[in-house]
């Protein structure tokens, strides 16, 4: 049986951009800054498309939660090979305080209404590094989860997933429906070709709101302060091991 896959696509500040903190320390500057799809979500889209090419998947649906600009990353997903997209419109103060739990609830509603058999997300977003949405989504849906996936294979009506863990690799089997989060070594995303970029403009993007999905976006936490990381101090060269030990003792490190 071919599967329907829902894939999350988050719009984040491009990985090559130097992030700057706002003068009032309430967040980072996003106005006039280049944005792109979260790299781990690109890997998730690529994996879903590869599964479709292997006839394991019948339809790939890309989802993004945020302001109108999120349609840019959805068009990228469509150009890569997704069949259609859903944009959950969240803007203004609600978007500023959008948290992993909110996104998990939105995705859970969509996974249910779309009758998805599989949800693939990036393991984390490079802006907040939360690494929470996939796990929360699996809990809300009461589905098996396979996080930090570096290899996914269809087997015996379920999936065999190789996970990256602290001690190396772990291989598990999960029944469907399930939630997978993609790690860096799962695949290398393709570049969208010009013909596919043109075709993507004609693919449908459905628009929904949190209210329509019945999800309350009241924040559960607040950001107190955002600061730049401390500037790294210059190193000191030492001539011998004895001098190194003496320096460390002087600094109170040993």
mmCIF file of C-alpha atoms in Angstrom:
data_model
loop_
_atom_site.group_PDB
_atom_site.id
_atom_site.type_symbol
_atom_site.label_atom_id
_atom_site.label_comp_id
_atom_site.label_asym_id
_atom_site.label_seq_id
_atom_site.Cartn_x
_atom_site.Cartn_y
_atom_site.Cartn_z
ATOM 1 C CA UNK A 1 0.000 0.000 0.000
ATOM 2 C CA UNK A 2 1.386 3.389 -1.025
ATOM 3 C CA UNK A 3 1.630 5.942 1.760
ATOM 4 C CA UNK A 4 0.734 9.584 2.158
ATOM 5 C CA UNK A 5 3.542 11.582 3.758
ATOM 6 C CA UNK A 6 3.318 14.924 5.532
ATOM 7 C CA UNK A 7 6.604 16.865 5.670
ATOM 8 C CA UNK A 8 7.286 19.927 7.842
ATOM 9 C CA UNK A 9 9.146 22.854 6.245
ATOM 10 C CA UNK A 10 10.250 25.701 8.494
ATOM 11 C CA UNK A 11 11.391 29.087 7.186
ATOM 12 C CA UNK A 12 14.558 30.150 9.002
ATOM 13 C CA UNK A 13 17.369 32.663 8.592
ATOM 14 C CA UNK A 14 19.734 31.287 5.960
ATOM 15 C CA UNK A 15 22.587 29.249 7.458
ATOM 16 C CA UNK A 16 25.187 31.456 5.728
ATOM 17 C CA UNK A 17 23.908 34.692 7.308
ATOM 18 C CA UNK A 18 25.600 36.146 10.390
ATOM 19 C CA UNK A 19 22.842 36.451 12.969
ATOM 20 C CA UNK A 20 22.607 39.784 14.812
ATOM 21 C CA UNK A 21 20.837 40.416 18.108
ATOM 22 C CA UNK A 22 18.342 43.278 18.335
ATOM 23 C CA UNK A 23 19.539 46.334 20.304
ATOM 24 C CA UNK A 24 16.758 45.789 22.877
ATOM 25 C CA UNK A 25 17.863 42.125 23.384
ATOM 26 C CA UNK A 26 14.342 40.788 22.681
ATOM 27 C CA UNK A 27 15.374 38.572 19.760
ATOM 28 C CA UNK A 28 17.388 38.557 16.552
ATOM 29 C CA UNK A 29 17.093 40.880 13.568
ATOM 30 C CA UNK A 30 15.011 39.304 10.782
ATOM 31 C CA UNK A 31 13.974 42.321 8.679
ATOM 32 C CA UNK A 32 15.880 42.459 5.410
ATOM 33 C CA UNK A 33 17.691 39.200 6.215
ATOM 34 C CA UNK A 34 17.833 36.303 3.757
ATOM 35 C CA UNK A 35 15.670 33.336 4.745
ATOM 36 C CA UNK A 36 15.524 29.769 3.439
ATOM 37 C CA UNK A 37 14.134 26.349 4.280
ATOM 38 C CA UNK A 38 15.587 24.799 7.403
ATOM 39 C CA UNK A 39 18.386 22.463 6.136
ATOM 40 C CA UNK A 40 17.128 19.468 8.133
ATOM 41 C CA UNK A 41 13.661 19.969 6.626
ATOM 42 C CA UNK A 42 15.224 19.925 3.150
ATOM 43 C CA UNK A 43 16.605 16.492 4.038
ATOM 44 C CA UNK A 44 13.131 15.427 5.191
ATOM 45 C CA UNK A 45 11.571 16.577 1.882
ATOM 46 C CA UNK A 46 14.291 14.787 -0.091
ATOM 47 C CA UNK A 47 13.675 11.530 1.795
ATOM 48 C CA UNK A 48 9.927 11.719 1.164
ATOM 49 C CA UNK A 49 10.516 12.322 -2.553
ATOM 50 C CA UNK A 50 12.963 9.410 -2.760
ATOM 51 C CA UNK A 51 10.347 7.184 -1.134
ATOM 52 C CA UNK A 52 7.859 8.329 -3.759
ATOM 53 C CA UNK A 53 10.351 7.521 -6.532
ATOM 54 C CA UNK A 54 10.628 3.991 -5.061
ATOM 55 C CA UNK A 55 6.795 3.674 -5.212
ATOM 56 C CA UNK A 56 6.618 3.429 -1.403
ATOM 57 C CA UNK A 57 4.812 6.767 -1.172
ATOM 58 C CA UNK A 58 1.898 7.947 -3.316
ATOM 59 C CA UNK A 59 1.738 11.599 -2.230
ATOM 60 C CA UNK A 60 4.058 14.084 -0.533
ATOM 61 C CA UNK A 61 2.406 17.028 1.229
ATOM 62 C CA UNK A 62 4.614 19.897 2.455
ATOM 63 C CA UNK A 63 3.473 21.976 5.446
ATOM 64 C CA UNK A 64 4.743 25.274 6.842
ATOM 65 C CA UNK A 65 3.449 27.358 9.761
ATOM 66 C CA UNK A 66 4.105 31.094 9.733
ATOM 67 C CA UNK A 67 3.506 34.333 7.790
ATOM 68 C CA UNK A 68 2.868 34.666 4.058
ATOM 69 C CA UNK A 69 6.623 34.550 3.363
ATOM 70 C CA UNK A 70 6.558 30.845 4.331
ATOM 71 C CA UNK A 71 5.056 30.156 0.918
ATOM 72 C CA UNK A 72 8.565 30.675 -0.486
ATOM 73 C CA UNK A 73 9.845 27.544 1.268
ATOM 74 C CA UNK A 74 6.699 25.659 0.251
ATOM 75 C CA UNK A 75 7.394 26.562 -3.391
ATOM 76 C CA UNK A 76 10.920 25.220 -2.906
ATOM 77 C CA UNK A 77 9.483 21.950 -1.562
ATOM 78 C CA UNK A 78 7.087 21.754 -4.512
ATOM 79 C CA UNK A 79 9.950 22.406 -6.936
ATOM 80 C CA UNK A 80 11.932 19.587 -5.311
ATOM 81 C CA UNK A 81 9.051 17.201 -5.984
ATOM 82 C CA UNK A 82 6.307 17.550 -3.365
ATOM 83 C CA UNK A 83 2.791 17.144 -4.802
ATOM 84 C CA UNK A 84 0.983 19.878 -2.885
ATOM 85 C CA UNK A 85 1.431 22.134 0.102
ATOM 86 C CA UNK A 86 -0.453 23.498 3.100
ATOM 87 C CA UNK A 87 0.317 26.903 4.610
ATOM 88 C CA UNK A 88 -0.907 27.452 8.169
ATOM 89 C CA UNK A 89 -1.061 31.230 8.407
ATOM 90 C CA UNK A 90 0.433 32.489 11.686
ATOM 91 C CA UNK A 91 1.586 36.093 11.787
ATOM 92 C CA UNK A 92 2.292 39.051 14.031
ATOM 93 C CA UNK A 93 2.710 38.462 17.757
ATOM 94 C CA UNK A 94 1.380 34.922 17.456
ATOM 95 C CA UNK A 95 4.244 34.057 15.101
ATOM 96 C CA UNK A 96 6.800 35.748 17.344
ATOM 97 C CA UNK A 97 5.726 33.497 20.221
ATOM 98 C CA UNK A 98 5.093 30.337 18.166
ATOM 99 C CA UNK A 99 6.607 27.385 20.034
ATOM 100 C CA UNK A 100 7.281 23.694 19.256
ATOM 101 C CA UNK A 101 4.186 22.569 21.154
ATOM 102 C CA UNK A 102 1.991 24.829 18.997
ATOM 103 C CA UNK A 103 3.551 23.515 15.787
ATOM 104 C CA UNK A 104 3.178 19.931 17.033
ATOM 105 C CA UNK A 105 -0.534 20.473 17.670
ATOM 106 C CA UNK A 106 -1.033 22.060 14.232
ATOM 107 C CA UNK A 107 0.783 19.180 12.534
ATOM 108 C CA UNK A 108 -1.197 16.626 14.556
ATOM 109 C CA UNK A 109 -4.474 18.156 13.356
ATOM 110 C CA UNK A 110 -3.249 18.151 9.752
ATOM 111 C CA UNK A 111 -1.901 14.591 9.958
ATOM 112 C CA UNK A 112 -5.333 13.454 11.144
ATOM 113 C CA UNK A 113 -7.374 15.445 8.604
ATOM 114 C CA UNK A 114 -5.061 14.494 5.718
ATOM 115 C CA UNK A 115 -5.063 10.817 6.779
ATOM 116 C CA UNK A 116 -1.257 10.778 6.685
ATOM 117 C CA UNK A 117 0.537 7.468 7.127
ATOM 118 C CA UNK A 118 3.891 9.033 7.875
ATOM 119 C CA UNK A 119 5.203 12.413 9.057
ATOM 120 C CA UNK A 120 8.822 13.350 8.343
ATOM 121 C CA UNK A 121 10.393 16.402 9.998
ATOM 122 C CA UNK A 122 13.902 17.760 10.319
ATOM 123 C CA UNK A 123 15.379 16.717 13.670
ATOM 124 C CA UNK A 124 15.650 20.396 14.671
ATOM 125 C CA UNK A 125 15.549 23.908 13.279
ATOM 126 C CA UNK A 126 18.803 25.851 13.020
ATOM 127 C CA UNK A 127 17.277 29.011 14.513
ATOM 128 C CA UNK A 128 16.055 27.763 17.907
ATOM 129 C CA UNK A 129 17.705 24.290 17.966
ATOM 130 C CA UNK A 130 14.787 23.000 20.033
ATOM 131 C CA UNK A 131 14.665 19.410 18.726
ATOM 132 C CA UNK A 132 11.192 18.975 20.256
ATOM 133 C CA UNK A 133 8.513 19.088 17.549
ATOM 134 C CA UNK A 134 8.859 15.526 16.245
ATOM 135 C CA UNK A 135 8.802 13.982 19.700
ATOM 136 C CA UNK A 136 5.822 16.070 20.821
ATOM 137 C CA UNK A 137 3.946 15.267 17.602
ATOM 138 C CA UNK A 138 4.442 11.523 18.091
ATOM 139 C CA UNK A 139 3.136 11.846 21.654
ATOM 140 C CA UNK A 140 0.067 13.832 20.596
ATOM 141 C CA UNK A 141 -0.790 11.333 17.836
ATOM 142 C CA UNK A 142 0.248 8.320 19.951
ATOM 143 C CA UNK A 143 2.360 7.111 17.006
ATOM 144 C CA UNK A 144 5.766 5.382 17.088
ATOM 145 C CA UNK A 145 8.722 7.721 16.586
ATOM 146 C CA UNK A 146 12.154 7.256 15.008
ATOM 147 C CA UNK A 147 14.252 10.351 15.667
ATOM 148 C CA UNK A 148 17.698 11.275 14.256
ATOM 149 C CA UNK A 149 17.257 8.944 11.265
ATOM 150 C CA UNK A 150 20.266 8.330 9.021
ATOM 151 C CA UNK A 151 18.641 5.521 6.988
ATOM 152 C CA UNK A 152 15.012 4.554 6.352
ATOM 153 C CA UNK A 153 13.837 1.324 4.668
ATOM 154 C CA UNK A 154 10.352 -0.093 4.087
ATOM 155 C CA UNK A 155 10.029 -3.583 5.518
ATOM 156 C CA UNK A 156 7.175 -5.929 6.460
ATOM 157 C CA UNK A 157 4.458 -3.279 6.467
ATOM 158 C CA UNK A 158 6.549 -0.959 8.648
ATOM 159 C CA UNK A 159 9.856 0.865 8.547
ATOM 160 C CA UNK A 160 13.365 -0.082 9.608
ATOM 161 C CA UNK A 161 15.191 3.047 10.725
ATOM 162 C CA UNK A 162 18.857 3.512 11.557
ATOM 163 C CA UNK A 163 19.240 6.224 14.195
ATOM 164 C CA UNK A 164 22.269 8.291 15.120
ATOM 165 C CA UNK A 165 22.820 8.133 18.877
ATOM 166 C CA UNK A 166 25.644 9.190 21.208
ATOM 167 C CA UNK A 167 27.206 5.718 21.169
ATOM 168 C CA UNK A 168 27.042 5.227 17.382
ATOM 169 C CA UNK A 169 24.091 3.800 15.433
ATOM 170 C CA UNK A 170 20.884 2.095 16.560
ATOM 171 C CA UNK A 171 18.510 0.211 14.231
ATOM 172 C CA UNK A 172 14.837 0.010 15.175
ATOM 173 C CA UNK A 173 11.587 -1.133 13.566
ATOM 174 C CA UNK A 174 8.461 1.009 13.735
ATOM 175 C CA UNK A 175 4.907 0.262 12.704
ATOM 176 C CA UNK A 176 2.942 2.701 10.589
ATOM 177 C CA UNK A 177 1.647 5.354 11.029
ATOM 178 C CA UNK A 178 4.819 6.868 12.475
ATOM 179 C CA UNK A 179 6.864 10.044 12.924
ATOM 180 C CA UNK A 180 10.453 10.289 11.654
ATOM 181 C CA UNK A 181 12.939 13.108 12.212
ATOM 182 C CA UNK A 182 15.797 13.437 9.716
ATOM 183 C CA UNK A 183 19.446 13.698 10.698
ATOM 184 C CA UNK A 184 22.223 15.223 8.613
ATOM 185 C CA UNK A 185 23.477 11.991 7.041
ATOM 186 C CA UNK A 186 20.088 10.670 5.881
ATOM 187 C CA UNK A 187 20.640 12.022 2.347
ATOM 188 C CA UNK A 188 21.882 14.968 0.300
ATOM 189 C CA UNK A 189 18.970 17.127 -0.931
ATOM 190 C CA UNK A 190 18.654 17.723 -4.663
ATOM 191 C CA UNK A 191 18.686 21.131 -6.301
ATOM 192 C CA UNK A 192 15.403 22.209 -7.840
ATOM 193 C CA UNK A 193 15.705 22.467 -11.627
ATOM 194 C CA UNK A 194 14.317 25.442 -13.556
ATOM 195 C CA UNK A 195 11.524 23.394 -15.231
ATOM 196 C CA UNK A 196 10.452 22.072 -11.822
ATOM 197 C CA UNK A 197 10.555 25.577 -10.352
ATOM 198 C CA UNK A 198 8.171 26.692 -13.110
ATOM 199 C CA UNK A 199 5.905 23.669 -12.553
ATOM 200 C CA UNK A 200 5.839 24.394 -8.800
ATOM 201 C CA UNK A 201 4.102 27.707 -9.476
ATOM 202 C CA UNK A 202 1.075 25.772 -10.687
ATOM 203 C CA UNK A 203 0.941 23.301 -7.810
ATOM 204 C CA UNK A 204 -1.716 24.039 -5.157
ATOM 205 C CA UNK A 205 -0.977 25.616 -1.767
ATOM 206 C CA UNK A 206 -3.946 25.333 0.602
ATOM 207 C CA UNK A 207 -4.249 28.014 3.272
ATOM 208 C CA UNK A 208 -5.438 27.296 6.797
ATOM 209 C CA UNK A 209 -5.390 29.052 10.168
ATOM 210 C CA UNK A 210 -4.782 27.852 13.693
ATOM 211 C CA UNK A 211 -8.352 28.831 14.558
ATOM 212 C CA UNK A 212 -9.734 26.630 11.781
ATOM 213 C CA UNK A 213 -7.644 23.747 13.102
ATOM 214 C CA UNK A 214 -8.784 24.385 16.669
ATOM 215 C CA UNK A 215 -5.320 25.079 18.086
ATOM 216 C CA UNK A 216 -4.731 27.658 20.824
ATOM 217 C CA UNK A 217 -1.485 29.578 20.201
ATOM 218 C CA UNK A 218 -1.220 31.133 23.663
ATOM 219 C CA UNK A 219 2.501 30.969 24.568
ATOM 220 C CA UNK A 220 3.571 28.628 27.376
ATOM 221 C CA UNK A 221 6.917 30.372 27.889
ATOM 222 C CA UNK A 222 8.509 33.749 27.229
ATOM 223 C CA UNK A 223 11.969 34.852 26.147
ATOM 224 C CA UNK A 224 13.534 36.957 28.892
ATOM 225 C CA UNK A 225 16.651 38.114 27.056
ATOM 226 C CA UNK A 226 18.733 37.278 23.977
ATOM 227 C CA UNK A 227 22.454 38.008 23.948
ATOM 228 C CA UNK A 228 25.411 37.433 21.666
ATOM 229 C CA UNK A 229 27.759 34.636 22.764
ATOM 230 C CA UNK A 230 30.860 35.929 24.589
ATOM 231 C CA UNK A 231 33.812 36.799 22.393
ATOM 232 C CA UNK A 232 36.463 34.105 22.530
ATOM 233 C CA UNK A 233 39.625 35.240 24.274
ATOM 234 C CA UNK A 234 42.991 35.015 22.537
ATOM 235 C CA UNK A 235 45.039 31.888 23.218
ATOM 236 C CA UNK A 236 48.515 31.731 24.775
ATOM 237 C CA UNK A 237 51.405 29.607 23.550
ATOM 238 C CA UNK A 238 53.527 27.759 26.099
ATOM 239 C CA UNK A 239 57.012 26.310 25.639
ATOM 240 C CA UNK A 240 56.637 23.152 27.723
ATOM 241 C CA UNK A 241 54.268 20.853 29.598
ATOM 242 C CA UNK A 242 55.547 22.254 32.882
ATOM 243 C CA UNK A 243 54.638 25.798 31.831
ATOM 244 C CA UNK A 244 51.199 24.584 30.684
ATOM 245 C CA UNK A 245 50.512 22.966 34.063
ATOM 246 C CA UNK A 246 51.727 26.101 35.866
ATOM 247 C CA UNK A 247 49.384 28.287 33.770
ATOM 248 C CA UNK A 248 46.423 25.993 34.434
ATOM 249 C CA UNK A 249 47.140 26.055 38.188
ATOM 250 C CA UNK A 250 47.406 29.847 38.084
ATOM 251 C CA UNK A 251 43.977 29.992 36.399
ATOM 252 C CA UNK A 252 42.517 27.575 38.918
ATOM 253 C CA UNK A 253 41.701 24.940 36.265
ATOM 254 C CA UNK A 254 43.674 22.127 37.971
#
